[in-house]
Coordinates of C-alpha atoms in Angstrom, one line a residue:
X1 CA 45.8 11.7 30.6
X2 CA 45.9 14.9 29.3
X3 CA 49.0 15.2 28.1
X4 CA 49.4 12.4 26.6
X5 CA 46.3 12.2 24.6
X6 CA 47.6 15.6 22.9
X7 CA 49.6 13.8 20.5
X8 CA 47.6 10.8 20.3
X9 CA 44.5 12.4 19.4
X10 CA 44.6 15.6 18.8
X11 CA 47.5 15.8 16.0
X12 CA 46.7 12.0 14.8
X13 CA 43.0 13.7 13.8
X14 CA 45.1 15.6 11.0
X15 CA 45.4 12.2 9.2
X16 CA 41.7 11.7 9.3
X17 CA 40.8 15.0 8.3
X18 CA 43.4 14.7 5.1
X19 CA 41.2 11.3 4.7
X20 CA 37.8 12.6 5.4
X21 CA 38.8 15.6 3.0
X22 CA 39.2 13.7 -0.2
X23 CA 35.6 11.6 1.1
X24 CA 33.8 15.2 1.1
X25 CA 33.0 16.0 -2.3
X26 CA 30.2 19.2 -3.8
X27 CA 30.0 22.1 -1.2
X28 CA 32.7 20.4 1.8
X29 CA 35.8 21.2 -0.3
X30 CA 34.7 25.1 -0.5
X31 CA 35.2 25.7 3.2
X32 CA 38.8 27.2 2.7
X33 CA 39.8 31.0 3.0
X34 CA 37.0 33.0 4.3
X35 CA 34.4 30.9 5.7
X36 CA 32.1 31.7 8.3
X37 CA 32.4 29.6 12.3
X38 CA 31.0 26.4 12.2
X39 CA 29.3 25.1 15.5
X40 CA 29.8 21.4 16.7
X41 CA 26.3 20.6 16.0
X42 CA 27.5 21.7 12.2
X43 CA 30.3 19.9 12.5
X44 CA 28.3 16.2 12.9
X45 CA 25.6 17.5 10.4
X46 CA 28.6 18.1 8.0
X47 CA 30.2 14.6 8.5
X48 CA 26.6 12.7 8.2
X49 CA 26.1 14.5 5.0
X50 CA 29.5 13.1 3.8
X51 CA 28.5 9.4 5.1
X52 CA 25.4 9.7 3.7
X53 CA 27.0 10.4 0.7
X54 CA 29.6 7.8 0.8
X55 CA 26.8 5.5 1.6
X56 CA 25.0 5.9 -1.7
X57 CA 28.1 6.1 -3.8
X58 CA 28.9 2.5 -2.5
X59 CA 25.6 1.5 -2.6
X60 CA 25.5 2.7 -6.6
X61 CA 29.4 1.3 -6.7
X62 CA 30.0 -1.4 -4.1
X63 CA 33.6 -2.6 -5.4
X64 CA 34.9 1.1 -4.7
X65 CA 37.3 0.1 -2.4
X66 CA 38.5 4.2 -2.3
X67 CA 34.7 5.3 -1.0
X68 CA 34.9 2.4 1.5
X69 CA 38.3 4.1 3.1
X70 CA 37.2 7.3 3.0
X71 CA 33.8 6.2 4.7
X72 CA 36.3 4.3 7.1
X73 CA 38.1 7.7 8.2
X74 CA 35.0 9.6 8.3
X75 CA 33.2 7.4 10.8
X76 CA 36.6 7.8 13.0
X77 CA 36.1 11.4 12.6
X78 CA 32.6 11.3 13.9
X79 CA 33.7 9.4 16.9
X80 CA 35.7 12.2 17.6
X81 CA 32.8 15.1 16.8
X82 CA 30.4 13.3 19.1
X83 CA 32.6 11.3 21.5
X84 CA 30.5 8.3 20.6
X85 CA 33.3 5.3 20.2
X86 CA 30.5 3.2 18.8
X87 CA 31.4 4.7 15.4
X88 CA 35.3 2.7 15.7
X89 CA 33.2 -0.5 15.0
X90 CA 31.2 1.1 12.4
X91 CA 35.1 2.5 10.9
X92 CA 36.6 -0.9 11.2
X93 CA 33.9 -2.7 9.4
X94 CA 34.6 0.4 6.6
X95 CA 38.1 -0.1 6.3
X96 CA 38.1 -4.2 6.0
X97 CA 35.6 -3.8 3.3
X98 CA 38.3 -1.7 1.5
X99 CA 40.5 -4.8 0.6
X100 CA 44.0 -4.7 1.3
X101 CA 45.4 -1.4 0.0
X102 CA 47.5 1.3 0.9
X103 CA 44.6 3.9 1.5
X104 CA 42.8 0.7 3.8
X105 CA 46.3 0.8 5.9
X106 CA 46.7 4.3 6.4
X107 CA 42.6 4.1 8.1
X108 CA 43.1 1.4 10.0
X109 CA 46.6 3.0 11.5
X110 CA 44.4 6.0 12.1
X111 CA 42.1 4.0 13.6
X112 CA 44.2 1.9 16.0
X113 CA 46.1 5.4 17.1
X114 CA 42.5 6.6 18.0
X115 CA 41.8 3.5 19.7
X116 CA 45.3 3.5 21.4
X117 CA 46.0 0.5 19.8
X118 CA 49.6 1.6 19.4
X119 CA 51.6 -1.6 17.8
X120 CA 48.5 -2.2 15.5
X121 CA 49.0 1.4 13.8
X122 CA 52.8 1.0 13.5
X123 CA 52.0 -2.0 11.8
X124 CA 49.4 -0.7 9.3
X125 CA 51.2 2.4 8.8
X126 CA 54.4 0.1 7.7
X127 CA 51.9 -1.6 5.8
X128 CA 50.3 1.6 4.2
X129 CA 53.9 2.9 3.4
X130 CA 54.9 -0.2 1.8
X131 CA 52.1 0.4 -0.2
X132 CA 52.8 4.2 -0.7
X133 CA 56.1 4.9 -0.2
X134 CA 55.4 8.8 -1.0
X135 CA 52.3 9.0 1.4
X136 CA 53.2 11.9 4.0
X137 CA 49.8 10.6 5.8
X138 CA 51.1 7.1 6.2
X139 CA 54.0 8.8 7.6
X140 CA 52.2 10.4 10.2
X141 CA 50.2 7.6 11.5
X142 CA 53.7 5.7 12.0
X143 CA 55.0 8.7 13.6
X144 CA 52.2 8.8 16.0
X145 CA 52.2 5.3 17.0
X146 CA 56.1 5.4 17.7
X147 CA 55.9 8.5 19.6
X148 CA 53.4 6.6 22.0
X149 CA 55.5 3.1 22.0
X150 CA 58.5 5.0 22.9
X151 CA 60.1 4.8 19.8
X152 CA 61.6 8.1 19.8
X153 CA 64.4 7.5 17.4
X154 CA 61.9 5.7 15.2
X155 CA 59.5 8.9 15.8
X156 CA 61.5 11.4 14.4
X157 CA 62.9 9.8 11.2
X158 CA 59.0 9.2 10.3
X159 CA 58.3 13.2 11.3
X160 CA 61.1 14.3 9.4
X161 CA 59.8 11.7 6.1
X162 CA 56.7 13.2 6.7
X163 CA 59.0 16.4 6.6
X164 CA 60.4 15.7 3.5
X165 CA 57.6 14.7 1.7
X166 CA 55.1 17.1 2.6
X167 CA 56.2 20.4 4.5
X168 CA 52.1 21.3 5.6
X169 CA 50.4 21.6 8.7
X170 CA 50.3 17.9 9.4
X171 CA 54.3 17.7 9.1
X172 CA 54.7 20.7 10.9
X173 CA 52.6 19.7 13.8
X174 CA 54.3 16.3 14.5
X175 CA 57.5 18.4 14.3
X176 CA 56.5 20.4 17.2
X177 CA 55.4 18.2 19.2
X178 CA 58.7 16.6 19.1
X179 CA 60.3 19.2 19.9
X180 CA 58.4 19.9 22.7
X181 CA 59.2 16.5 23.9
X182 CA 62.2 17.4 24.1
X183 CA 62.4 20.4 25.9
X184 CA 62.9 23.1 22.6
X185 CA 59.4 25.4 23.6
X186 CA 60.9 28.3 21.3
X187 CA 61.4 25.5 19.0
X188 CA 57.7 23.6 19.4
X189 CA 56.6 27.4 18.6
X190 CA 58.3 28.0 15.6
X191 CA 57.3 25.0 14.1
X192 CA 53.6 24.9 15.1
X193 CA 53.8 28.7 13.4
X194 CA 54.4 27.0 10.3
X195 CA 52.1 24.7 10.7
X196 CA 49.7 27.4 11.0
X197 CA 51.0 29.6 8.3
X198 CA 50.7 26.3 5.8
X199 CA 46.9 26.1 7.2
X200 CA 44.5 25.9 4.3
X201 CA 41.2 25.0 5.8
X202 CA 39.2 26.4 9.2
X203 CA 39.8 22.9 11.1
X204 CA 43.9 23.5 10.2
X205 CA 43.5 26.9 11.4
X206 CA 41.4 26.0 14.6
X207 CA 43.9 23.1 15.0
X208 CA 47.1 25.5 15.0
X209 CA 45.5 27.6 16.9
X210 CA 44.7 25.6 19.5
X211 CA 47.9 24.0 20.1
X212 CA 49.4 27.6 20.1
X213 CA 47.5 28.0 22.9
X214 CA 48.5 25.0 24.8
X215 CA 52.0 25.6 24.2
X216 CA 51.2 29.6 25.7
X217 CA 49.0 28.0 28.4
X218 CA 51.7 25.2 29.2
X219 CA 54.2 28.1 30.6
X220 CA 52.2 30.7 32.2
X221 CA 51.4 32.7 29.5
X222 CA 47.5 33.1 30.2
X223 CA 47.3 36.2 27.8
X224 CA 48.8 34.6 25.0
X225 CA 47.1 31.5 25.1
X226 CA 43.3 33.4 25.0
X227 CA 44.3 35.1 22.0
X228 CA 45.4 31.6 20.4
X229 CA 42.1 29.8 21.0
X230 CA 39.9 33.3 20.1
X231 CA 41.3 33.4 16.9
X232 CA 40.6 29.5 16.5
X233 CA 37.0 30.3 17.1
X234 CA 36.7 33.1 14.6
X235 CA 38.1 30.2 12.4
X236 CA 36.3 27.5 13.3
X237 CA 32.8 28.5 15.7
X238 CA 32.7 26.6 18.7
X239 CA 34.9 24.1 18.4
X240 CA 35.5 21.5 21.5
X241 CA 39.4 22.1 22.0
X242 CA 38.9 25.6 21.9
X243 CA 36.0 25.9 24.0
X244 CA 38.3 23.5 26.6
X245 CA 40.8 25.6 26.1
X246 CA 38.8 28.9 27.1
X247 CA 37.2 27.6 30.0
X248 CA 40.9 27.0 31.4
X249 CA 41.9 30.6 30.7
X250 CA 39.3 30.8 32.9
X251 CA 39.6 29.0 35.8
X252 CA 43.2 30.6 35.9
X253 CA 42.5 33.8 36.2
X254 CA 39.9 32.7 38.9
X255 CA 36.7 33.4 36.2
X256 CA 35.5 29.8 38.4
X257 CA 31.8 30.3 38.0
X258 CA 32.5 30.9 34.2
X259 CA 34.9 27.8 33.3
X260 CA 32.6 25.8 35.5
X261 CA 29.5 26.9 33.0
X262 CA 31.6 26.4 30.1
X263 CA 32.9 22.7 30.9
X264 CA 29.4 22.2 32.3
X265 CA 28.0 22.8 28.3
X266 CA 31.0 21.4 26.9
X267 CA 31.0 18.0 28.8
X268 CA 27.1 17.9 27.6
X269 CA 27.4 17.7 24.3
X270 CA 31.2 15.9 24.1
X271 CA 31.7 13.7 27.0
X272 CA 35.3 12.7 26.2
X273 CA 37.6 11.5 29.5
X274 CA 39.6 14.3 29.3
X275 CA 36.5 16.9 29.6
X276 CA 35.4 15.3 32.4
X277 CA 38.3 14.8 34.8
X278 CA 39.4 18.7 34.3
X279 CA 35.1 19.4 34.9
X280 CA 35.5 17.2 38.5
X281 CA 38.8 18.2 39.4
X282 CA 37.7 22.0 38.9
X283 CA 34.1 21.5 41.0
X284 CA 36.1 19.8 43.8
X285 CA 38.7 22.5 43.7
X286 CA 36.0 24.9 44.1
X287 CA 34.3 22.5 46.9
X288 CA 31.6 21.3 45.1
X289 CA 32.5 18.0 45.9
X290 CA 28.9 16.2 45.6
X291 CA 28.8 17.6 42.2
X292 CA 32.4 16.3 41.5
X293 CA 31.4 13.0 42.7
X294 CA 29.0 12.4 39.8
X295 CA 31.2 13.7 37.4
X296 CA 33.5 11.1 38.4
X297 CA 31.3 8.3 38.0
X298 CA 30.2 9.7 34.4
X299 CA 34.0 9.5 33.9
X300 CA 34.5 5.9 35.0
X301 CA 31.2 5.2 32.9
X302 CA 32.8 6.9 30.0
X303 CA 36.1 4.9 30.5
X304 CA 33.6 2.0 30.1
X305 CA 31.8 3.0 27.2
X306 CA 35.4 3.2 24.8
X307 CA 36.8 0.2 26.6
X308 CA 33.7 -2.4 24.8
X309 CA 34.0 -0.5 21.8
X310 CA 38.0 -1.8 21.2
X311 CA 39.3 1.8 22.7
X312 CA 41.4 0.7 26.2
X313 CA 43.1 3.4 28.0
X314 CA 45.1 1.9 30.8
X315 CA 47.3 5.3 31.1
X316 CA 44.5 7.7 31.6
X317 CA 42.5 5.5 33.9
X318 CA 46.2 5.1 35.8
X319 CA 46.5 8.4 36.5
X320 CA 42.7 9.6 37.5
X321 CA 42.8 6.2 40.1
X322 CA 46.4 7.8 41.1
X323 CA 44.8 11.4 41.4
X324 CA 42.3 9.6 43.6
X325 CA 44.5 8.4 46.0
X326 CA 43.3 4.4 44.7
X327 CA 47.0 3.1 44.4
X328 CA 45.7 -0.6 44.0
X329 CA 43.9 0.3 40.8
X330 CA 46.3 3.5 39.3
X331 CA 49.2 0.6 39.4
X332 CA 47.4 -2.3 37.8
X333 CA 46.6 -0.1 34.9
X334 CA 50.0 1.4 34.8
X335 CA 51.6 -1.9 34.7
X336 CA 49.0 -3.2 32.0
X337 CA 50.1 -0.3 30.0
X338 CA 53.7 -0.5 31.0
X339 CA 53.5 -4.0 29.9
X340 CA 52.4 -3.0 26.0
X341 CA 54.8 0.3 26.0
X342 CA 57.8 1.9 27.6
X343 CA 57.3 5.9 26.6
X344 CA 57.6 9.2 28.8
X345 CA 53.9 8.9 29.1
X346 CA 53.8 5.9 31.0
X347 CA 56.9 5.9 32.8
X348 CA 55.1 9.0 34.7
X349 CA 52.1 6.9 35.2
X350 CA 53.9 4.4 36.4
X351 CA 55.9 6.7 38.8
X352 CA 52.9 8.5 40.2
X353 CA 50.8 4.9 41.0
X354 CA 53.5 3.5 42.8
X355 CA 53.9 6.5 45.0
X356 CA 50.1 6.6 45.9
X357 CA 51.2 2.6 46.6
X358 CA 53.6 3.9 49.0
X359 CA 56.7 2.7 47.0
X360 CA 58.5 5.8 46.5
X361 CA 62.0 4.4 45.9
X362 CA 60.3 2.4 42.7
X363 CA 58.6 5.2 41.9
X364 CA 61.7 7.6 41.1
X365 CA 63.3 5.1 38.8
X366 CA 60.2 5.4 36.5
X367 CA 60.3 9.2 37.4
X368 CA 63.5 9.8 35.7
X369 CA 62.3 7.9 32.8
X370 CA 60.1 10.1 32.2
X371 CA 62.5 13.0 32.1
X372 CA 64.7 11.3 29.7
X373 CA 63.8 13.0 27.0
X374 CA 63.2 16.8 28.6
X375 CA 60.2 17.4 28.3
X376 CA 59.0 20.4 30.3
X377 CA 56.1 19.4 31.6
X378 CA 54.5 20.5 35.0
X379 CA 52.5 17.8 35.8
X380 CA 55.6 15.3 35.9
X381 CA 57.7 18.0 37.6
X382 CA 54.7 17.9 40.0
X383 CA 54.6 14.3 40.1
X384 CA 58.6 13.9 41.0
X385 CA 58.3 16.6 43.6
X386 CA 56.2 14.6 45.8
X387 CA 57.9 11.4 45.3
X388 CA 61.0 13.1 46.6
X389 CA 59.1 14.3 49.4
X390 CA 58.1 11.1 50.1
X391 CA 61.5 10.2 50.1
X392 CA 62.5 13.1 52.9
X393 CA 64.7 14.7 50.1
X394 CA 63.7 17.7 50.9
X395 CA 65.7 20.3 48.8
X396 CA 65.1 18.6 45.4
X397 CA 61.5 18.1 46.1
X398 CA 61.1 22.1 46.5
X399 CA 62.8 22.3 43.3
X400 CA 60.8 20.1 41.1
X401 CA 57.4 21.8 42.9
X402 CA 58.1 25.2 42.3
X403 CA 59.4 23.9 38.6
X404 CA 56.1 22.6 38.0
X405 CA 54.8 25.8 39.4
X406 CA 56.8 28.1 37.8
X407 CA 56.6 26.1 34.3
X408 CA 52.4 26.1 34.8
X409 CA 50.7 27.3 38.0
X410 CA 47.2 26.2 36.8
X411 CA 48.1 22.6 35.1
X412 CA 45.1 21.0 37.2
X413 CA 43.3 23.1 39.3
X414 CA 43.2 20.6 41.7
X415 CA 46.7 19.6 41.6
X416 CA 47.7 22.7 41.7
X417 CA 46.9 23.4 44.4
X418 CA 47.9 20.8 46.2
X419 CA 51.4 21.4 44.7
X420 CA 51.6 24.5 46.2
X421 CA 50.4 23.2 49.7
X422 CA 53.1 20.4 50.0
X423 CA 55.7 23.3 48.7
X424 CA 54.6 25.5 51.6
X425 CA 54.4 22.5 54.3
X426 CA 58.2 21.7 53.3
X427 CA 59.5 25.1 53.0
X428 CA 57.4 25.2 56.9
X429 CA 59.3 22.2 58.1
X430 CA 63.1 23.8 56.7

């Protein structure tokens, strides 16, 4: 779950923010250069005051089918500020009332991408750039959406569009992420420096900043990655990535009682799936395992919650059942998913289910799927290590453990751990 909703959330929100931007008129477009930290509580204050305002613009002009897409981002942004999905309905019911424009398209792509709705926003972003052939936004909604389908040839031509059109933090982001997909860190680096040096508002800096740190915190660079989401904070107070992202630092360095705290407060006020799994695995890591328990259950309500309000996520809810040792239920999601799209993402889902189902030899075809494109990432270098120890290939399953090790010793802190106990049972059995 967590990696793959890095893409499809957390660079798609750049889209909505460019959106949301031109909605915000009057004291929102003065927050560039200098300004002071805003907290999350800010944050929702500042995108009701630009609903609000949206709200009587429309009321004054009802035929402004401009406010009504702009209202339609901003109430995808505020599912995102308060993990409420109930605002997606309010967004859809926005964007229809825009008519059938360019601007409309490039909300409802937006929209479907935060919904994981992945065909529907390659279709509106077509739609949009049919519309507005020159629109680096629409661009980036398609490259989102074909980055998730699996599309990666179709992925990169609309990142380097995007590219070509607009060389900012948006552009620059998708190119990194790409590049990390493919296995080109130094590369992901560079281009997310960019990003960061093209940053013009505190949410662009915050953003950069944050997936600095993820690339730093992604391959054992603890130190680094600190620094990355500190200086996010000084940019943006408070901010729910960041604070995430400091309560891993954390738990890493063995701070428990502190990241516990901090994902405690942070869980509280944005109870998003991927906040709550790292909360539970981390108390059942530390045995806290009734407290875990309920964490779980807030998660599986959560899961609940975004699935009646249009926003289905059959690949995380694969991989916490697979976590969980419930094979039955990690492979009917991972098929349902599997069934809609063929990427890295859920090729690992679908590797790791069928192992907990006990069908190892399946489960390695779907495991070098999801190396295809070479990606480092620890959690499916994790993932293949225990399929192969499954499969009594002994030598190749050290290898891929103490990759995922050596690549990212804290990726969960519950897998973790349990990657280095299967490493130390097979070196035991040599």
């Amino acid at each position: 779950m967590k990696y793959q909703q890095r893409q499809a959330v957390a660079v798609g929100l750049l889209v909505t923010a460019a959106l949301v931007h031109l909605a915000a008129p009057g004291p929102a477009d003065s927050r560039a250069g200098g300004a002071p930290p805003v907290p999350v509580v800010a944050q929702q204050n500042e995108m009701h005051r630009v609903v609000h305002q949206l709200q009587q613009r429309l009321h004054r002009v009802p035929d402004d089918t401009s406010s009504w897409a702009r209202l339609g981002a901003s109430y995808v942004e505020l599912a995102r500020v308060t993990a409420d999905p109930s605002y997606y309905a309010k967004a859809e019911g926005a964007l229809r009332n825009a008519g059938d424009t360019g601007l409309a398209a490039v909300g409802m792509g937006t929209l479907a991408n935060a919904r994981h709705d992945f065909h529907t926003a390659r279709d509106q972003a077509r739609k949009a750039i049919a519309a507005m052939p020159g629109s680096a936004e629409a661009y980036g909604v398609l490259a989102d959406a074909l980055t998730q389908l699996g599309d990666d040839a179709g992925a990169q031509d609309a990142v380097q569009k995007m590219l070509d059109l607009k060389p900012g933090t948006a552009s620059f982001a998708r190119a990194s992420f790409h590049l990390e997909l493919h296995g080109d860190v130094d590369g992901a680096r560079a281009a997310m420096t960019r990003a960061l040096t093209a940053a013009a508002t505190p949410e662009e800096i915050a953003f950069c900043r944050y997936r600095l740190g993820e690339l730093a915190f992604d391959h054992n660079r603890l130190d680094e990655a600190a620094q990355h989401y500190e200086q996010g904070l000084a940019a943006r107070g408070d901010d729910m990535t960041l604070t995430q992202g400091k309560a891993k630092v954390a738990a890493a360095r063995g701070e428990v009682p502190v990241a516990i705290e901090d994902y405690r407060r942070l869980v509280a006020r944005a109870p998003l799936p991927q906040y709550l799994q790292e909360y539970a695995e981390l108390l059942e890591a530390a045995g806290r395992g009734g407290e875990a328990a309920r964490q779980y259950e807030v998660l599986s309500e959560q899961q609940r919650l975004m699935e009646s309000q249009g926003a289905s996520d059959d690949l995380a809810a694969a991989l916490v059942a697979a976590d969980r040792g419930d094979g039955v239920q990690a492979l009917r999601r991972a098929e349902t998913e599997w069934s809609k799209r063929q990427s890295v993402f859920v090729a690992d889902a679908m590797a790791w289910a069928l192992h907990v189902s006990g069908r190892d030899a399946e489960a390695l075809t779907y495991s070098d799927r999801a190396a295809s494109l070479g990606w480092q990432n620890a959690t499916f270098s994790y993932h293949r290590g225990m399929i192969l120890a499954a499969l009594g290939r002994v030598a190749e399953a050290q290898e891929a453990l103490v990759h995922a090790l050596r690549l990212n010793a804290n990726f969960s802190p519950l897998q973790a751990l349990k990657a280095g106990r299967k490493l130390a049972e097979l070196r035991g059995g040599r």
